[in-house]
Short mmCIF file of C-alpha atoms in Angstrom, two decimals:
data_model
loop_
_atom_site.label_atom_id
_atom_site.label_comp_id
_atom_site.label_asym_id
_atom_site.label_seq_id
_atom_site.Cartn_x
_atom_site.Cartn_y
_atom_site.Cartn_z
CA MET M 28 41.11 -9.40 -6.55
CA SER M 29 37.89 -11.06 -7.65
CA ILE M 30 34.18 -10.63 -8.19
CA LYS M 31 31.70 -13.33 -7.42
CA VAL M 32 28.74 -13.63 -9.80
CA ARG M 33 25.57 -15.44 -8.77
CA TYR M 34 22.54 -16.58 -10.76
CA PHE M 35 19.11 -17.54 -9.45
CA ALA M 36 15.94 -19.33 -10.46
CA SER M 37 15.16 -19.68 -14.21
CA LEU M 38 18.32 -17.75 -15.10
CA LYS M 39 20.45 -20.22 -13.15
CA GLU M 40 18.77 -23.07 -15.04
CA SER M 41 19.15 -21.51 -18.49
CA ILE M 42 22.80 -20.58 -17.90
CA GLY M 43 23.47 -23.92 -16.27
CA ARG M 44 25.59 -22.49 -13.45
CA SER M 45 24.79 -20.88 -10.13
CA GLU M 46 28.07 -19.04 -9.65
CA ASP M 47 31.15 -17.64 -11.43
CA THR M 48 34.26 -16.03 -10.09
CA LEU M 49 35.87 -13.35 -12.26
CA SER M 50 39.13 -11.47 -11.83
CA PHE M 51 38.55 -7.91 -10.76
CA THR M 52 39.73 -5.05 -12.97
CA PRO M 53 38.88 -1.39 -12.37
CA LEU M 54 35.82 0.34 -13.87
CA LEU M 55 33.83 -2.76 -14.66
CA THR M 56 30.09 -2.07 -14.83
CA VAL M 57 27.50 -4.69 -14.03
CA SER M 58 26.93 -5.04 -17.81
CA ASP M 59 30.65 -5.67 -18.27
CA VAL M 60 30.55 -8.32 -15.58
CA TRP M 61 27.73 -10.05 -17.42
CA LYS M 62 29.59 -9.91 -20.75
CA LEU M 63 32.75 -11.36 -19.20
CA ALA M 64 30.83 -14.17 -17.57
CA ASN M 65 28.44 -14.84 -20.47
CA PRO M 66 30.07 -13.62 -23.68
CA THR M 67 27.58 -15.38 -25.96
CA ILE M 68 24.36 -14.44 -24.17
CA ALA M 69 22.72 -11.00 -24.30
CA LEU M 70 21.69 -9.53 -20.94
CA SER M 71 17.91 -9.58 -21.23
CA GLU M 72 16.23 -6.35 -20.15
CA ASN M 73 14.02 -7.88 -17.53
CA ILE M 74 16.95 -9.37 -15.59
CA LEU M 75 17.44 -7.71 -12.21
CA VAL M 76 20.87 -7.08 -10.70
CA ALA M 77 21.97 -6.73 -7.11
CA VAL M 78 25.44 -5.86 -5.88
CA ASN M 79 26.07 -6.96 -2.32
CA MET M 80 22.34 -7.63 -1.95
CA ASP M 81 21.18 -4.14 -2.99
CA TYR M 82 19.50 -3.47 -6.33
CA VAL M 83 21.62 -1.52 -8.83
CA ASN M 84 21.39 -0.42 -12.47
CA TYR M 85 23.36 -2.07 -15.27
CA ASP M 86 25.84 0.82 -15.36
CA PHE M 87 26.74 0.47 -11.67
CA ILE M 88 30.52 0.14 -11.29
CA VAL M 89 31.60 -2.80 -9.19
CA SER M 90 34.41 -2.93 -6.63
CA ASP M 91 36.82 -5.66 -5.73
CA ASP M 92 35.20 -8.45 -3.70
CA ASP M 93 31.68 -7.46 -4.70
CA ILE M 94 29.02 -10.11 -5.14
CA VAL M 95 26.99 -9.45 -8.27
CA ALA M 96 23.69 -11.33 -8.53
CA PHE M 97 21.58 -11.66 -11.69
CA PHE M 98 18.03 -12.95 -11.48
CA PRO M 99 14.61 -12.86 -13.15
CA PRO M 100 11.70 -10.77 -11.82
CA VAL M 101 10.88 -11.82 -8.27
CA THR M 102 7.71 -13.79 -7.62
CA GLY M 103 7.39 -14.21 -3.87
CA GLY M 104 4.48 -13.50 -1.56
CA MET S 25 9.47 -6.30 14.56
CA THR S 26 10.12 -9.87 13.58
CA LEU S 27 10.98 -11.41 10.23
CA LYS S 28 11.20 -15.14 9.65
CA ILE S 29 12.09 -17.12 6.53
CA ILE S 30 11.05 -20.69 7.18
CA THR S 31 11.17 -24.01 5.37
CA GLN S 32 8.33 -25.77 7.22
CA ALA S 33 4.57 -25.28 6.93
CA PHE S 34 3.22 -22.81 9.51
CA ASP S 35 -0.13 -21.90 11.01
CA PRO S 36 -0.47 -18.11 10.66
CA TYR S 37 -3.04 -17.84 13.46
CA GLN S 38 -0.86 -19.72 15.91
CA GLU S 39 2.10 -17.57 14.92
CA ILE S 40 0.13 -14.36 15.46
CA GLN S 41 -1.18 -15.48 18.83
CA ARG S 42 2.26 -16.65 19.95
CA TYR S 43 3.70 -13.31 18.88
CA GLN S 44 1.03 -11.34 20.71
CA HIS S 45 1.56 -13.35 23.88
CA ALA S 46 5.29 -12.71 23.64
CA HIS S 47 4.67 -8.94 23.45
CA PRO S 48 2.49 -8.00 26.42
CA GLU S 49 3.96 -4.49 26.24
CA ASN S 50 1.66 -3.85 23.25
CA LEU S 51 -1.52 -4.62 25.20
CA GLY S 52 -3.87 -1.70 25.60
CA HIS S 53 -2.17 0.28 22.81
CA ILE S 54 -3.36 -1.74 19.85
CA GLY S 55 -6.56 -0.49 18.27
CA ALA S 56 -6.08 -1.98 14.82
CA THR S 57 -4.58 -5.17 13.47
CA ASN S 58 -4.34 -5.85 9.76
CA ILE S 59 -3.23 -9.26 8.59
CA PHE S 60 -2.48 -10.52 5.13
CA ILE S 61 -2.04 -14.21 4.40
CA GLY S 62 -1.00 -15.43 0.97
CA THR S 63 -1.92 -19.06 0.39
CA MET S 64 -1.01 -21.48 -2.35
CA ARG S 65 -3.90 -22.17 -4.73
CA ASP S 66 -4.30 -25.47 -6.56
CA PHE S 67 -4.92 -23.67 -9.84
CA ASN S 68 -3.00 -20.90 -11.60
CA GLU S 69 -3.53 -19.47 -15.08
CA ASN S 70 -6.02 -22.24 -15.86
CA VAL S 71 -3.68 -25.08 -14.98
CA ALA S 72 -3.94 -27.44 -12.01
CA VAL S 73 -0.93 -27.11 -9.73
CA LYS S 74 0.07 -29.79 -7.25
CA GLY S 75 2.88 -27.94 -5.49
CA MET S 76 5.60 -25.36 -5.82
CA THR S 77 9.19 -24.75 -4.88
CA LEU S 78 10.14 -21.35 -3.57
CA GLU S 79 13.76 -20.41 -4.15
CA HIS S 80 15.27 -17.32 -2.55
CA TYR S 81 18.54 -15.45 -2.18
CA PRO S 82 19.50 -15.96 1.49
CA GLY S 83 20.80 -12.77 3.02
CA MET S 84 19.39 -10.50 0.34
CA THR S 85 15.86 -11.59 1.23
CA GLU S 86 16.33 -10.54 4.83
CA LYS S 87 18.10 -7.31 3.84
CA GLN S 88 15.33 -6.26 1.44
CA LEU S 89 12.53 -7.17 3.83
CA ASP S 90 14.26 -5.32 6.65
CA ASN S 91 14.47 -2.22 4.45
CA ILE S 92 10.78 -2.51 3.61
CA VAL S 93 9.78 -2.78 7.25
CA VAL S 94 11.95 0.20 8.19
CA GLU S 95 10.34 2.22 5.38
CA ALA S 96 6.88 1.25 6.62
CA HIS S 97 7.72 2.27 10.19
CA ALA S 98 9.00 5.61 8.87
CA GLN S 99 5.78 6.28 6.94
CA TRP S 100 3.12 5.11 9.39
CA GLN S 101 2.59 4.96 13.13
CA LEU S 102 3.06 1.26 13.80
CA ILE S 103 3.31 -0.59 17.07
CA ASP S 104 4.64 -3.88 15.74
CA THR S 105 5.11 -5.95 12.60
CA LEU S 106 5.50 -9.67 11.97
CA ILE S 107 6.49 -11.12 8.61
CA ILE S 108 6.84 -14.83 7.90
CA HIS S 109 7.66 -16.21 4.45
CA ARG S 110 7.99 -19.82 3.38
CA VAL S 111 10.73 -21.16 1.14
CA GLY S 112 11.26 -24.67 -0.17
CA THR S 113 8.48 -27.06 -1.12
CA ILE S 114 4.92 -25.82 -0.64
CA LEU S 115 1.63 -27.67 -1.12
CA PRO S 116 -1.78 -26.26 -2.08
CA ASN S 117 -3.67 -24.57 0.80
CA GLU S 118 -0.46 -23.92 2.69
CA PRO S 119 0.31 -20.33 3.69
CA ILE S 120 3.22 -18.79 1.77
CA VAL S 121 3.41 -15.41 3.45
CA LEU S 122 2.04 -13.72 6.56
CA VAL S 123 2.21 -9.98 7.20
CA ALA S 124 0.69 -8.78 10.47
CA ILE S 125 0.60 -5.11 11.45
CA TRP S 126 -0.38 -3.76 14.83
CA SER S 127 -1.14 -0.06 15.27
CA SER S 128 -3.35 2.34 17.21
CA HIS S 129 -5.49 3.34 14.23
CA ARG S 130 -6.80 1.44 11.26
CA GLY S 131 -5.46 3.72 8.52
CA ASP S 132 -1.88 2.96 9.51
CA ALA S 133 -2.51 -0.78 9.79
CA PHE S 134 -4.20 -1.07 6.39
CA ASP S 135 -1.74 1.20 4.57
CA ALA S 136 1.37 -0.37 6.03
CA CYS S 137 0.22 -3.95 5.47
CA ARG S 138 -0.54 -3.27 1.86
CA TYR S 139 2.67 -1.32 1.33
CA ILE S 140 4.73 -4.15 2.78
CA MET S 141 2.98 -6.76 0.65
CA GLU S 142 3.45 -4.77 -2.57
CA ALA S 143 7.08 -4.02 -1.74
CA LEU S 144 7.73 -7.65 -0.83
CA LYS S 145 6.16 -8.80 -4.10
CA SER S 146 8.34 -6.44 -6.16
CA LYS S 147 11.63 -6.44 -4.22
CA ALA S 148 12.15 -9.51 -2.05
CA PRO S 149 14.20 -12.07 -4.02
CA PHE S 150 11.89 -15.08 -4.03
CA TRP S 151 11.08 -17.17 -7.10
CA LYS S 152 8.27 -19.67 -7.51
CA LYS S 153 8.45 -22.77 -9.62
CA GLU S 154 5.12 -24.51 -10.02
CA HIS S 155 4.79 -28.28 -10.22
CA LEU S 156 1.79 -28.92 -12.45
CA SER S 157 -0.58 -31.83 -12.14
CA ASN S 158 0.57 -33.14 -15.54
CA ASN S 159 4.09 -33.33 -14.03
CA ASP S 160 5.41 -30.36 -16.02
CA GLU S 161 7.22 -27.63 -14.16
CA ARG S 162 7.15 -23.91 -14.87
CA TRP S 163 8.63 -20.81 -13.34
CA VAL S 164 6.18 -18.08 -12.42
CA THR S 165 7.45 -15.23 -14.60
CA HIS S 166 6.28 -12.15 -12.71
CA ASN S 167 4.02 -10.84 -9.98
CA SER S 168 1.16 -8.57 -11.00
CA THR S 169 0.40 -5.41 -9.05
CA GLY S 170 -2.01 -5.79 -6.17
CA TYR S 171 -3.43 -2.31 -6.60
CA LYS S 172 -5.54 -3.29 -9.56
CA THR S 173 -7.66 -6.36 -9.48
CA PRO S 174 -6.12 -8.79 -12.00
CA MET T 23 -20.89 -14.89 3.96
CA THR T 24 -21.52 -14.73 7.67
CA LEU T 25 -22.39 -11.81 9.91
CA LYS T 26 -22.59 -12.07 13.68
CA ILE T 27 -23.48 -9.47 16.29
CA ILE T 28 -22.41 -10.89 19.64
CA THR T 29 -22.52 -9.86 23.28
CA GLN T 30 -19.66 -12.04 24.55
CA ALA T 31 -15.91 -11.63 24.15
CA PHE T 32 -14.57 -13.60 21.16
CA ASP T 33 -11.22 -14.84 19.92
CA PRO T 34 -10.90 -13.65 16.31
CA TYR T 35 -8.33 -16.30 15.40
CA GLN T 36 -10.48 -19.13 16.71
CA GLU T 37 -13.45 -17.71 14.84
CA ILE T 38 -11.51 -17.50 11.59
CA GLN T 39 -10.17 -21.04 11.92
CA ARG T 40 -13.60 -22.40 12.83
CA TYR T 41 -15.06 -20.63 9.81
CA GLN T 42 -12.40 -21.96 7.47
CA HIS T 43 -12.90 -25.50 8.73
CA ALA T 44 -16.64 -25.15 8.17
CA HIS T 45 -16.03 -24.11 4.55
CA PRO T 46 -13.84 -26.80 2.96
CA GLU T 47 -15.33 -25.85 -0.42
CA ASN T 48 -13.05 -22.78 -0.38
CA LEU T 49 -9.86 -24.84 -0.09
CA GLY T 50 -7.53 -24.56 -3.02
CA HIS T 51 -9.24 -21.42 -4.34
CA ILE T 52 -8.05 -18.97 -1.71
CA GLY T 53 -4.87 -17.13 -2.59
CA ALA T 54 -5.35 -14.09 -0.37
CA THR T 55 -6.85 -13.48 3.05
CA ASN T 56 -7.09 -10.02 4.54
CA ILE T 57 -8.19 -9.64 8.12
CA PHE T 58 -8.94 -6.55 10.13
CA ILE T 59 -9.37 -6.67 13.88
CA GLY T 60 -10.43 -3.60 15.84
CA THR T 61 -9.47 -3.83 19.50
CA MET T 62 -10.40 -1.70 22.48
CA ARG T 63 -7.52 0.48 23.65
CA ASP T 64 -7.11 1.53 27.27
CA PHE T 65 -6.51 5.15 26.24
CA ASN T 66 -8.46 7.45 23.94
CA GLU T 67 -7.97 11.16 23.32
CA ASN T 68 -5.46 11.32 26.17
CA VAL T 69 -7.77 9.83 28.76
CA ALA T 70 -7.49 6.41 30.41
CA VAL T 71 -10.49 4.25 29.59
CA LYS T 72 -11.47 1.22 31.66
CA GLY T 73 -14.27 -0.10 29.48
CA MET T 74 -17.00 0.78 27.05
CA THR T 75 -20.59 -0.03 26.26
CA LEU T 76 -21.57 -0.56 22.66
CA GLU T 77 -25.19 0.20 21.88
CA HIS T 78 -26.70 -0.67 18.52
CA TYR T 79 -29.99 -0.67 16.62
CA PRO T 80 -30.91 -4.34 16.31
CA GLY T 81 -32.21 -5.14 12.87
CA MET T 82 -30.83 -2.01 11.24
CA THR T 83 -27.30 -3.10 12.10
CA GLU T 84 -27.75 -6.39 10.27
CA LYS T 85 -29.54 -4.72 7.36
CA GLN T 86 -26.80 -2.13 6.85
CA LEU T 87 -23.97 -4.65 7.20
CA ASP T 88 -25.71 -7.01 4.77
CA ASN T 89 -25.93 -4.17 2.24
CA ILE T 90 -22.26 -3.38 2.70
CA VAL T 91 -21.22 -7.00 2.16
CA VAL T 92 -23.41 -7.27 -0.94
CA GLU T 93 -21.83 -4.06 -2.31
CA ALA T 94 -18.35 -5.46 -1.65
CA HIS T 95 -19.17 -8.73 -3.43
CA ALA T 96 -20.46 -6.71 -6.39
CA GLN T 97 -17.26 -4.65 -6.63
CA TRP T 98 -14.60 -7.29 -6.03
CA GLN T 99 -14.05 -10.97 -6.73
CA LEU T 100 -14.50 -12.44 -3.27
CA ILE T 101 -14.73 -16.04 -2.18
CA ASP T 102 -16.07 -15.49 1.32
CA THR T 103 -16.52 -12.88 4.05
CA LEU T 104 -16.89 -13.09 7.81
CA ILE T 105 -17.89 -10.13 9.98
CA ILE T 106 -18.22 -10.27 13.75
CA HIS T 107 -19.06 -7.21 15.85
CA ARG T 108 -19.37 -6.99 19.62
CA VAL T 109 -22.12 -5.10 21.43
CA GLY T 110 -22.65 -4.61 25.16
CA THR T 111 -19.85 -4.20 27.67
CA ILE T 112 -16.29 -4.37 26.35
CA LEU T 113 -13.00 -4.29 28.24
CA PRO T 114 -9.61 -3.02 27.07
CA ASN T 115 -7.72 -5.44 24.77
CA GLU T 116 -10.92 -7.16 23.74
CA PRO T 117 -11.70 -7.35 20.03
CA ILE T 118 -14.61 -5.16 18.96
CA VAL T 119 -14.81 -6.04 15.29
CA LEU T 120 -13.45 -8.68 12.94
CA VAL T 121 -13.63 -8.48 9.16
CA ALA T 122 -12.10 -11.40 7.26
CA ILE T 123 -12.03 -11.54 3.46
CA TRP T 124 -11.04 -14.53 1.39
CA SER T 125 -10.29 -14.14 -2.32
CA SER T 126 -8.09 -15.49 -5.10
CA HIS T 127 -5.98 -12.35 -5.44
CA ARG T 128 -4.66 -9.87 -2.93
CA GLY T 129 -6.03 -6.69 -4.54
CA ASP T 130 -9.59 -7.86 -4.00
CA ALA T 131 -8.96 -8.95 -0.42
CA PHE T 132 -7.27 -5.69 0.61
CA ASP T 133 -9.74 -3.42 -1.18
CA ALA T 134 -12.84 -5.22 0.04
CA CYS T 135 -11.67 -5.46 3.65
CA ARG T 136 -10.94 -1.78 3.78
CA TYR T 137 -14.15 -0.85 2.01
CA ILE T 138 -16.20 -2.91 4.46
CA MET T 139 -14.45 -1.38 7.48
CA GLU T 140 -14.93 2.19 6.25
CA ALA T 141 -18.57 1.54 5.35
CA LEU T 142 -19.19 -0.18 8.69
CA LYS T 143 -17.65 2.78 10.51
CA SER T 144 -19.85 5.30 8.69
CA LYS T 145 -23.12 3.39 8.26
CA ALA T 146 -23.62 0.58 10.78
CA PRO T 147 -25.67 1.92 13.73
CA PHE T 148 -23.35 1.28 16.66
CA TRP T 149 -22.54 3.82 19.36
CA LYS T 150 -19.71 3.67 21.88
CA LYS T 151 -19.89 5.04 25.38
CA GLU T 152 -16.54 5.08 27.14
CA HIS T 153 -16.20 4.43 30.86
CA LEU T 154 -13.22 6.47 31.98
CA SER T 155 -10.83 5.54 34.74
CA ASN T 156 -11.99 8.55 36.78
CA ASN T 157 -15.50 7.02 36.63
CA ASP T 158 -16.83 9.61 34.18
CA GLU T 159 -18.64 8.40 31.11
CA ARG T 160 -18.60 9.92 27.65
CA TRP T 161 -20.09 9.12 24.28
CA VAL T 162 -17.66 8.84 21.42
CA THR T 163 -18.95 11.58 19.12
CA HIS T 164 -17.77 10.44 15.69
CA ASN T 165 -15.53 8.07 13.78
CA SER T 166 -12.69 9.57 11.80
CA THR T 167 -11.93 8.38 8.28
CA GLY T 168 -9.51 5.50 8.01
CA TYR T 169 -8.13 6.67 4.67
CA LYS T 170 -6.00 9.33 6.27
CA THR T 171 -3.84 8.57 9.22
CA PRO T 172 -5.38 10.52 12.12
CA MET I 5 -52.59 4.75 11.71
CA SER I 6 -49.39 5.51 13.58
CA ILE I 7 -45.69 6.17 13.28
CA LYS I 8 -43.17 4.85 15.74
CA VAL I 9 -40.24 7.12 16.57
CA ARG I 10 -37.05 5.73 18.10
CA TYR I 11 -34.01 7.42 19.63
CA PHE I 12 -30.59 5.98 20.27
CA ALA I 13 -27.41 6.58 22.23
CA SER I 14 -26.64 10.15 23.39
CA LEU I 15 -29.82 11.43 21.72
CA LYS I 16 -31.92 8.97 23.69
CA GLU I 17 -30.24 10.18 26.89
CA SER I 18 -30.63 13.89 26.12
CA ILE I 19 -34.30 13.50 25.11
CA GLY I 20 -34.94 11.18 28.01
CA ARG I 21 -37.04 8.73 25.99
CA SER I 22 -36.25 5.85 23.69
CA GLU I 23 -39.54 5.79 21.81
CA ASP I 24 -42.62 7.80 20.83
CA THR I 25 -45.75 6.83 18.97
CA LEU I 26 -47.38 9.53 16.83
CA SER I 27 -50.63 9.49 14.90
CA PHE I 28 -50.06 9.26 11.19
CA THR I 29 -51.26 12.03 8.91
CA PRO I 30 -50.42 12.25 5.20
CA LEU I 31 -47.39 14.13 3.83
CA LEU I 32 -45.37 14.22 7.02
CA THR I 33 -41.67 14.57 6.40
CA VAL I 34 -39.05 13.23 8.76
CA SER I 35 -38.50 16.83 9.94
CA ASP I 36 -42.21 17.14 10.68
CA VAL I 37 -42.09 13.92 12.68
CA TRP I 38 -39.26 15.33 14.76
CA LYS I 39 -41.14 18.60 15.36
CA LEU I 40 -44.28 16.76 16.43
CA ALA I 41 -42.33 14.54 18.81
CA ASN I 42 -39.95 17.23 20.11
CA PRO I 43 -41.61 20.64 19.63
CA THR I 44 -39.14 22.49 21.84
CA ILE I 45 -35.90 20.98 20.51
CA ALA I 46 -34.30 21.87 17.19
CA LEU I 47 -33.26 18.92 15.00
CA SER I 48 -29.48 19.23 15.10
CA GLU I 49 -27.81 18.91 11.72
CA ASN I 50 -25.57 16.01 12.63
CA ILE I 51 -28.47 13.77 13.65
CA LEU I 52 -28.98 10.85 11.29
CA VAL I 53 -32.39 9.50 10.36
CA ALA I 54 -33.48 6.07 9.22
CA VAL I 55 -36.94 5.03 8.12
CA ASN I 56 -37.55 1.31 8.39
CA MET I 57 -33.82 0.83 8.96
CA ASP I 58 -32.67 2.63 5.79
CA TYR I 59 -31.02 6.04 5.87
CA VAL I 60 -33.16 8.90 4.53
CA ASN I 61 -32.95 12.69 4.24
CA TYR I 62 -34.93 15.05 6.48
CA ASP I 63 -37.42 15.76 3.67
CA PHE I 64 -38.30 12.08 3.22
CA ILE I 65 -42.08 11.61 3.47
CA VAL I 66 -43.13 8.90 5.88
CA SER I 67 -45.91 6.36 5.43
CA ASP I 68 -48.34 4.84 7.90
CA ASP I 69 -46.68 2.26 10.18
CA ASP I 70 -43.16 3.50 9.42
CA ILE I 71 -40.50 3.34 12.10
CA VAL I 72 -38.49 6.57 12.15
CA ALA I 73 -35.19 6.43 14.02
CA PHE I 74 -33.09 9.43 15.05
CA PHE I 75 -29.53 8.97 16.24
CA PRO I 76 -26.13 10.64 16.52
CA PRO I 77 -23.21 9.84 14.17
CA VAL I 78 -22.38 6.15 14.41
CA THR I 79 -19.19 5.09 16.19
CA GLY I 80 -18.83 1.34 15.75
CA GLY I 81 -15.92 -0.72 14.53
#
């Protein structure tokens, strides 16, 4: 019963971690996941979120075993 | 339809030719080929850049690019598509991304190539960190739209 | 800026690479390359085609293409342009036209390449006569617009 | 004091000539040039005209020594 949280690029550097593992509880949104993992840091509006590698909104409700990824705007190509 | 994420420098023209030779079934059908190559410049926002590191989210990159290619094939009549994107350390003048589209007619080739590039730039989870000539580093903060000249 | 009207088959990728090697002054500045290649298909309007002859109006062709390239350079920030167009006898799978655009940013490269192709298709005095597999010949009567998928 | 007239592609084949030379007289339009060169054939609307390798309208007035070219819609690229 857990959720894996991943961070990339500048966000990974500013948080100082690339990964967290949280206990799963029902009805957690992506915002809740962020608050649990980073209680002292506000979730900046330009941060993108993917659950299981698909983009979602902050109010998306996560399931057990989901991988939630937070990252800055993408800059490939 | 081929998609490659690679860590080594590549020659886009060799890759295209190799791909064409490997797909003789397309011969005779192709009337239009549109190719986009994004290359690393040695200058960005008025600062000299000596290299960059491209981070990505393995798995999600492929999933997002696959979606984009499927969407392009649904919207236009395409014969084949090849996408190659570098990750890791990149030096000035090296290609970062190649998108090649083969179709019967030019409208499809142009539209699909541009669509894929814009979608890649806004959805594929890549992040560039520039290594400046003064030895500072900086993350590129966002991609601008390609539909208006910057 | 180079413009070539040629009577022999050409390899667009070799031509592009040769051109890039001949222009080292562009290195480091190019962020975006857009390339269009028009190739002869072996089928057109439901009829098998075994070859074509491309007639043109020598002098006017160059004059019109020069104008088009100058217009493109006035509208977009371009670093370099290469246009090659075949005339004479052409076989299926052979390239007919190459337009390569080098610029700093992708919007300029995409827009200019497409602009040049559409202008070339509507203004450059070339005419195609198709040699059909049943040994009939027919003139292609008009080019369709590339902005809508046919 | 002359005007050269040129024909290309399917028009050249249907007319059966690639070139005419007409005497120049003042105030000839491109339409007049066509009528002088091809009195029995109507100038079809889709025929394009160039004078000295620039596109012009049918009412363009030609000058001595001009080269007037008539041709069908272009089909390159």
